[in-house]
Amino acid sequence: MTRPATQLLERVEERILDHRDDLIDLRRFFHANPELSRQEFATTQTLADHLVSLGYEVHVRPEGTGLYADIAPPNFDSAVQPTVAIRSDIDALPIKELNDVPYRSKNEGVMHACGHDVHMATVYGTGLGLGAQREELPGRIRLIYQHNEETTPGGAIEMVNFGAIEEVDAVLGLHCDPELAVGKIGVRPGAFTASFDLFEFQIRGKGGHGARPHQCVDSIFVATQLCNALYQLTSRNFDTRIPAVISIGTISGGAVPNVIPEKVTLSGTIRTIDREHRNQIEDHLHRIAGGICMTHGANYKLDFQNGAPAIHNDPEITSLFANVGTDLLGEDNIYHIPLPSMGGEDFSYYCERVPGAMFRLGTATSAPSNFLHSPNFDIDERAIAIGSRVLARTALRLLHDRAIMRKTDRMVEDL
Ligand SMILES: [Zn+2]
Ligand SMILES: [Zn+2]
């Protein structure tokens, strides 16, 4: 692995550090003005305005939420020179903020409780540092500001369809980690997050008097059988060495104690890091529900919805994060994440198409800090410039290495 010119790197980082306070202000602006998933119109417009003023070529989706923005050296030729993309999500959550801070959410009931405000400012810092050196960049930088990460189906697939990943050689991402101290980053090659799929069963039996179940088909009884079988699905059907989890989140049926209800609805989520397992889930659900309903004379209807696939971090990019992080923060501040998260993240849609990786950015001043999606979530803002620098260094290294690879490929072709 080679390194880009030190001077270029120094100038990029100097600019990021010079604008440290501006990045914090930008994060606070986004924090104070959060927008829910699919409603990020003002956020997108603010980002577009900022990026245009940095000299980026901005492409906003026709729907007005989500954008990607490019900056490239003069006479850039995508057939010859590489492109590295950096992605931030931009949406907030339907949570009423409980923090008493000057930048508290002004949009009552909506809050950046997942740190997407931090991601926006961090990626902007990277774009600001790299953008000022466009003449010397060994390729193109693309910033992807993706709407709707928090709901299903997420915005990533729409950004892909909008062309955000076209001509991209590698994609980088980050997520705040309130369990990791500021000044640290977390890395993990391979499985990083799990796929998540959602299911909803409607069990239909035959309603009747609670005193005479023999005249009924008890949908509640059938639903309990189904619950038990579902909880055994992963442990009895999937290779137990590979993480998988199924959770039932809702169950509803009946209205009064002495009536056996006609219908019960239950819904849940199932997560795994294994593609094969994931492909089999819907068939397993039908087989289990079909068998149980047949046994008891009930019927069922299944609605199955695919969420995002699992993220499998590219090992090369992940070791770059670790190397760059070691140079910047010291080896002790690189946390090698031992286990994948069973949470979901639609960054995986990009990683399915081009090599990509995410790292976790430590944002805790002191442990334990408030968790993601908590009404008290906040961060140590020193993390922002750190994240910007990790991304800028990694992007530069990738551009540099990909540019050399392409040159070598052309030389081989010329032989
Ligand atoms: Zn979230
Ligand atoms: Zn998030």
mmCIF file of N, CA, C and O in Angstrom, residues 24-35 92-113 117 374-379 381:
data_model
loop_
_atom_site.group_PDB
_atom_site.id
_atom_site.type_symbol
_atom_site.label_atom_id
_atom_site.label_comp_id
_atom_site.label_asym_id
_atom_site.label_seq_id
_atom_site.Cartn_x
_atom_site.Cartn_y
_atom_site.Cartn_z
ATOM 1 N N ILE A 24 -18.664 22.058 13.791
ATOM 2 C CA ILE A 24 -19.509 21.898 14.991
ATOM 3 C C ILE A 24 -20.778 22.750 14.833
ATOM 4 O O ILE A 24 -21.886 22.293 15.119
ATOM 5 N N ASP A 25 -20.606 23.972 14.333
ATOM 6 C CA ASP A 25 -21.783 24.836 14.113
ATOM 7 C C ASP A 25 -22.755 24.189 13.130
ATOM 8 O O ASP A 25 -23.973 24.246 13.313
ATOM 9 N N LEU A 26 -22.195 23.605 12.066
ATOM 10 C CA LEU A 26 -23.049 22.963 11.054
ATOM 11 C C LEU A 26 -23.807 21.788 11.677
ATOM 12 O O LEU A 26 -25.008 21.616 11.470
ATOM 13 N N ARG A 27 -23.091 21.000 12.475
ATOM 14 C CA ARG A 27 -23.752 19.874 13.152
ATOM 15 C C ARG A 27 -24.873 20.388 14.053
ATOM 16 O O ARG A 27 -25.949 19.820 14.089
ATOM 17 N N ARG A 28 -24.618 21.472 14.752
ATOM 18 C CA ARG A 28 -25.644 22.017 15.660
ATOM 19 C C ARG A 28 -26.837 22.558 14.873
ATOM 20 O O ARG A 28 -27.977 22.444 15.329
ATOM 21 N N PHE A 29 -26.546 23.139 13.711
ATOM 22 C CA PHE A 29 -27.649 23.623 12.874
ATOM 23 C C PHE A 29 -28.550 22.450 12.474
ATOM 24 O O PHE A 29 -29.777 22.518 12.591
ATOM 25 N N PHE A 30 -27.910 21.380 11.992
ATOM 26 C CA PHE A 30 -28.719 20.213 11.605
ATOM 27 C C PHE A 30 -29.441 19.632 12.814
ATOM 28 O O PHE A 30 -30.586 19.195 12.720
ATOM 29 N N HIS A 31 -28.752 19.623 13.961
ATOM 30 C CA HIS A 31 -29.374 19.058 15.158
ATOM 31 C C HIS A 31 -30.617 19.856 15.553
ATOM 32 O O HIS A 31 -31.630 19.285 15.959
ATOM 33 N N ALA A 32 -30.522 21.159 15.433
ATOM 34 C CA ALA A 32 -31.644 22.025 15.827
ATOM 35 C C ALA A 32 -32.794 21.979 14.827
ATOM 36 O O ALA A 32 -33.917 22.356 15.141
ATOM 37 N N ASN A 33 -32.487 21.531 13.594
ATOM 38 C CA ASN A 33 -33.497 21.538 12.529
ATOM 39 C C ASN A 33 -33.650 20.156 11.893
ATOM 40 O O ASN A 33 -33.422 19.987 10.693
ATOM 41 N N PRO A 34 -34.033 19.168 12.686
ATOM 42 C CA PRO A 34 -34.101 17.804 12.155
ATOM 43 C C PRO A 34 -35.340 17.594 11.286
ATOM 44 O O PRO A 34 -36.366 18.244 11.497
ATOM 45 N N GLU A 35 -35.226 16.691 10.344
ATOM 46 C CA GLU A 35 -36.373 16.336 9.497
ATOM 47 C C GLU A 35 -36.508 14.817 9.453
ATOM 48 O O GLU A 35 -35.510 14.098 9.380
ATOM 49 N N ALA A 92 -33.734 12.179 10.529
ATOM 50 C CA ALA A 92 -33.878 12.166 11.992
ATOM 51 C C ALA A 92 -35.022 11.228 12.386
ATOM 52 O O ALA A 92 -35.659 10.615 11.527
ATOM 53 N N LEU A 93 -35.288 11.155 13.685
ATOM 54 C CA LEU A 93 -36.236 10.172 14.213
ATOM 55 C C LEU A 93 -37.427 10.847 14.903
ATOM 56 O O LEU A 93 -37.301 11.968 15.414
ATOM 57 N N PRO A 94 -38.556 10.150 14.966
ATOM 58 C CA PRO A 94 -39.723 10.706 15.676
ATOM 59 C C PRO A 94 -39.572 10.562 17.189
ATOM 60 O O PRO A 94 -40.265 9.772 17.820
ATOM 61 N N ILE A 95 -38.658 11.309 17.761
ATOM 62 C CA ILE A 95 -38.350 11.250 19.195
ATOM 63 C C ILE A 95 -38.360 12.681 19.733
ATOM 64 O O ILE A 95 -37.841 13.586 19.089
ATOM 65 N N LYS A 96 -38.938 12.862 20.895
ATOM 66 C CA LYS A 96 -38.943 14.196 21.518
ATOM 67 C C LYS A 96 -37.649 14.358 22.323
ATOM 68 O O LYS A 96 -37.390 13.608 23.269
ATOM 69 N N GLU A 97 -36.864 15.338 21.927
ATOM 70 C CA GLU A 97 -35.548 15.515 22.553
ATOM 71 C C GLU A 97 -35.673 15.951 24.008
ATOM 72 O O GLU A 97 -36.443 16.846 24.349
ATOM 73 N N LEU A 98 -34.884 15.333 24.880
ATOM 74 C CA LEU A 98 -34.886 15.692 26.306
ATOM 75 C C LEU A 98 -33.637 16.462 26.712
ATOM 76 O O LEU A 98 -33.509 16.876 27.860
ATOM 77 N N ASN A 99 -32.684 16.642 25.769
ATOM 78 C CA ASN A 99 -31.473 17.408 26.107
ATOM 79 C C ASN A 99 -31.811 18.884 26.265
ATOM 80 O O ASN A 99 -32.577 19.436 25.475
ATOM 81 N N ASP A 100 -31.203 19.494 27.276
ATOM 82 C CA ASP A 100 -31.380 20.933 27.463
ATOM 83 C C ASP A 100 -30.078 21.606 27.009
ATOM 84 O O ASP A 100 -29.193 21.888 27.801
ATOM 85 N N VAL A 101 -29.967 21.808 25.697
ATOM 86 C CA VAL A 101 -28.752 22.380 25.108
ATOM 87 C C VAL A 101 -29.175 23.512 24.170
ATOM 88 O O VAL A 101 -30.322 23.538 23.707
ATOM 89 N N PRO A 102 -28.278 24.447 23.879
ATOM 90 C CA PRO A 102 -28.664 25.579 23.022
ATOM 91 C C PRO A 102 -29.095 25.150 21.619
ATOM 92 O O PRO A 102 -29.845 25.870 20.960
ATOM 93 N N TYR A 103 -28.611 23.990 21.188
ATOM 94 C CA TYR A 103 -28.940 23.513 19.835
ATOM 95 C C TYR A 103 -30.031 22.436 19.860
ATOM 96 O O TYR A 103 -30.149 21.644 18.935
ATOM 97 N N ARG A 104 -30.837 22.450 20.923
ATOM 98 C CA ARG A 104 -31.955 21.508 21.067
ATOM 99 C C ARG A 104 -32.861 21.550 19.833
ATOM 100 O O ARG A 104 -33.013 22.608 19.218
ATOM 101 N N SER A 105 -33.480 20.440 19.507
ATOM 102 C CA SER A 105 -34.358 20.378 18.332
ATOM 103 C C SER A 105 -35.473 21.431 18.398
ATOM 104 O O SER A 105 -36.172 21.538 19.405
ATOM 105 N N LYS A 106 -35.607 22.170 17.282
ATOM 106 C CA LYS A 106 -36.698 23.154 17.211
ATOM 107 C C LYS A 106 -37.939 22.536 16.583
ATOM 108 O O LYS A 106 -38.981 23.162 16.480
ATOM 109 N N ASN A 107 -37.766 21.329 16.090
ATOM 110 C CA ASN A 107 -38.870 20.630 15.440
ATOM 111 C C ASN A 107 -39.421 19.625 16.453
ATOM 112 O O ASN A 107 -38.937 18.494 16.559
ATOM 113 N N GLU A 108 -40.429 20.072 17.195
ATOM 114 C CA GLU A 108 -40.968 19.297 18.333
ATOM 115 C C GLU A 108 -41.303 17.854 17.912
ATOM 116 O O GLU A 108 -42.009 17.630 16.928
ATOM 117 N N GLY A 109 -40.791 16.907 18.669
ATOM 118 C CA GLY A 109 -41.096 15.505 18.389
ATOM 119 C C GLY A 109 -40.191 14.866 17.344
ATOM 120 O O GLY A 109 -40.369 13.700 17.000
ATOM 121 N N VAL A 110 -39.243 15.628 16.842
ATOM 122 C CA VAL A 110 -38.304 15.086 15.851
ATOM 123 C C VAL A 110 -36.888 15.365 16.369
ATOM 124 O O VAL A 110 -36.613 16.444 16.882
ATOM 125 N N MET A 111 -36.022 14.366 16.240
ATOM 126 C CA MET A 111 -34.681 14.521 16.835
ATOM 127 C C MET A 111 -33.629 13.750 16.066
ATOM 128 O O MET A 111 -33.876 12.628 15.614
ATOM 129 N N HIS A 112 -32.467 14.354 15.935
ATOM 130 C CA HIS A 112 -31.309 13.615 15.413
ATOM 131 C C HIS A 112 -30.732 12.788 16.557
ATOM 132 O O HIS A 112 -29.739 13.154 17.168
ATOM 133 N N ALA A 113 -31.386 11.662 16.830
ATOM 134 C CA ALA A 113 -30.971 10.826 17.955
ATOM 135 C C ALA A 113 -30.098 9.662 17.501
ATOM 136 O O ALA A 113 -29.707 8.823 18.309
ATOM 137 N N ASP A 117 -26.866 13.945 12.092
ATOM 138 C CA ASP A 117 -26.374 15.331 12.041
ATOM 139 C C ASP A 117 -24.847 15.349 12.108
ATOM 140 O O ASP A 117 -24.176 16.115 11.403
ATOM 141 N N SER A 374 -31.867 7.291 21.768
ATOM 142 C CA SER A 374 -32.352 7.720 23.084
ATOM 143 C C SER A 374 -32.695 9.219 23.025
ATOM 144 O O SER A 374 -32.035 9.978 22.317
ATOM 145 N N PRO A 375 -33.709 9.682 23.784
ATOM 146 C CA PRO A 375 -34.065 11.113 23.765
ATOM 147 C C PRO A 375 -32.980 11.984 24.390
ATOM 148 O O PRO A 375 -33.037 13.208 24.289
ATOM 149 N N ASN A 376 -31.992 11.352 25.020
ATOM 150 C CA ASN A 376 -30.876 12.088 25.619
ATOM 151 C C ASN A 376 -29.585 11.944 24.812
ATOM 152 O O ASN A 376 -28.519 12.359 25.265
ATOM 153 N N PHE A 377 -29.695 11.362 23.629
ATOM 154 C CA PHE A 377 -28.468 11.138 22.841
ATOM 155 C C PHE A 377 -27.785 12.463 22.525
ATOM 156 O O PHE A 377 -28.419 13.434 22.111
ATOM 157 N N ASP A 378 -26.491 12.503 22.756
ATOM 158 C CA ASP A 378 -25.673 13.653 22.333
ATOM 159 C C ASP A 378 -24.244 13.145 22.195
ATOM 160 O O ASP A 378 -23.951 12.004 22.563
ATOM 161 N N ILE A 379 -23.372 13.987 21.662
ATOM 162 C CA ILE A 379 -22.014 13.494 21.404
ATOM 163 C C ILE A 379 -20.959 14.480 21.911
ATOM 164 O O ILE A 379 -21.248 15.647 22.163
ATOM 165 N N GLU A 381 -18.336 16.629 20.602
ATOM 166 C CA GLU A 381 -18.190 17.151 19.231
ATOM 167 C C GLU A 381 -16.750 17.161 18.720
ATOM 168 O O GLU A 381 -16.513 17.424 17.544
#
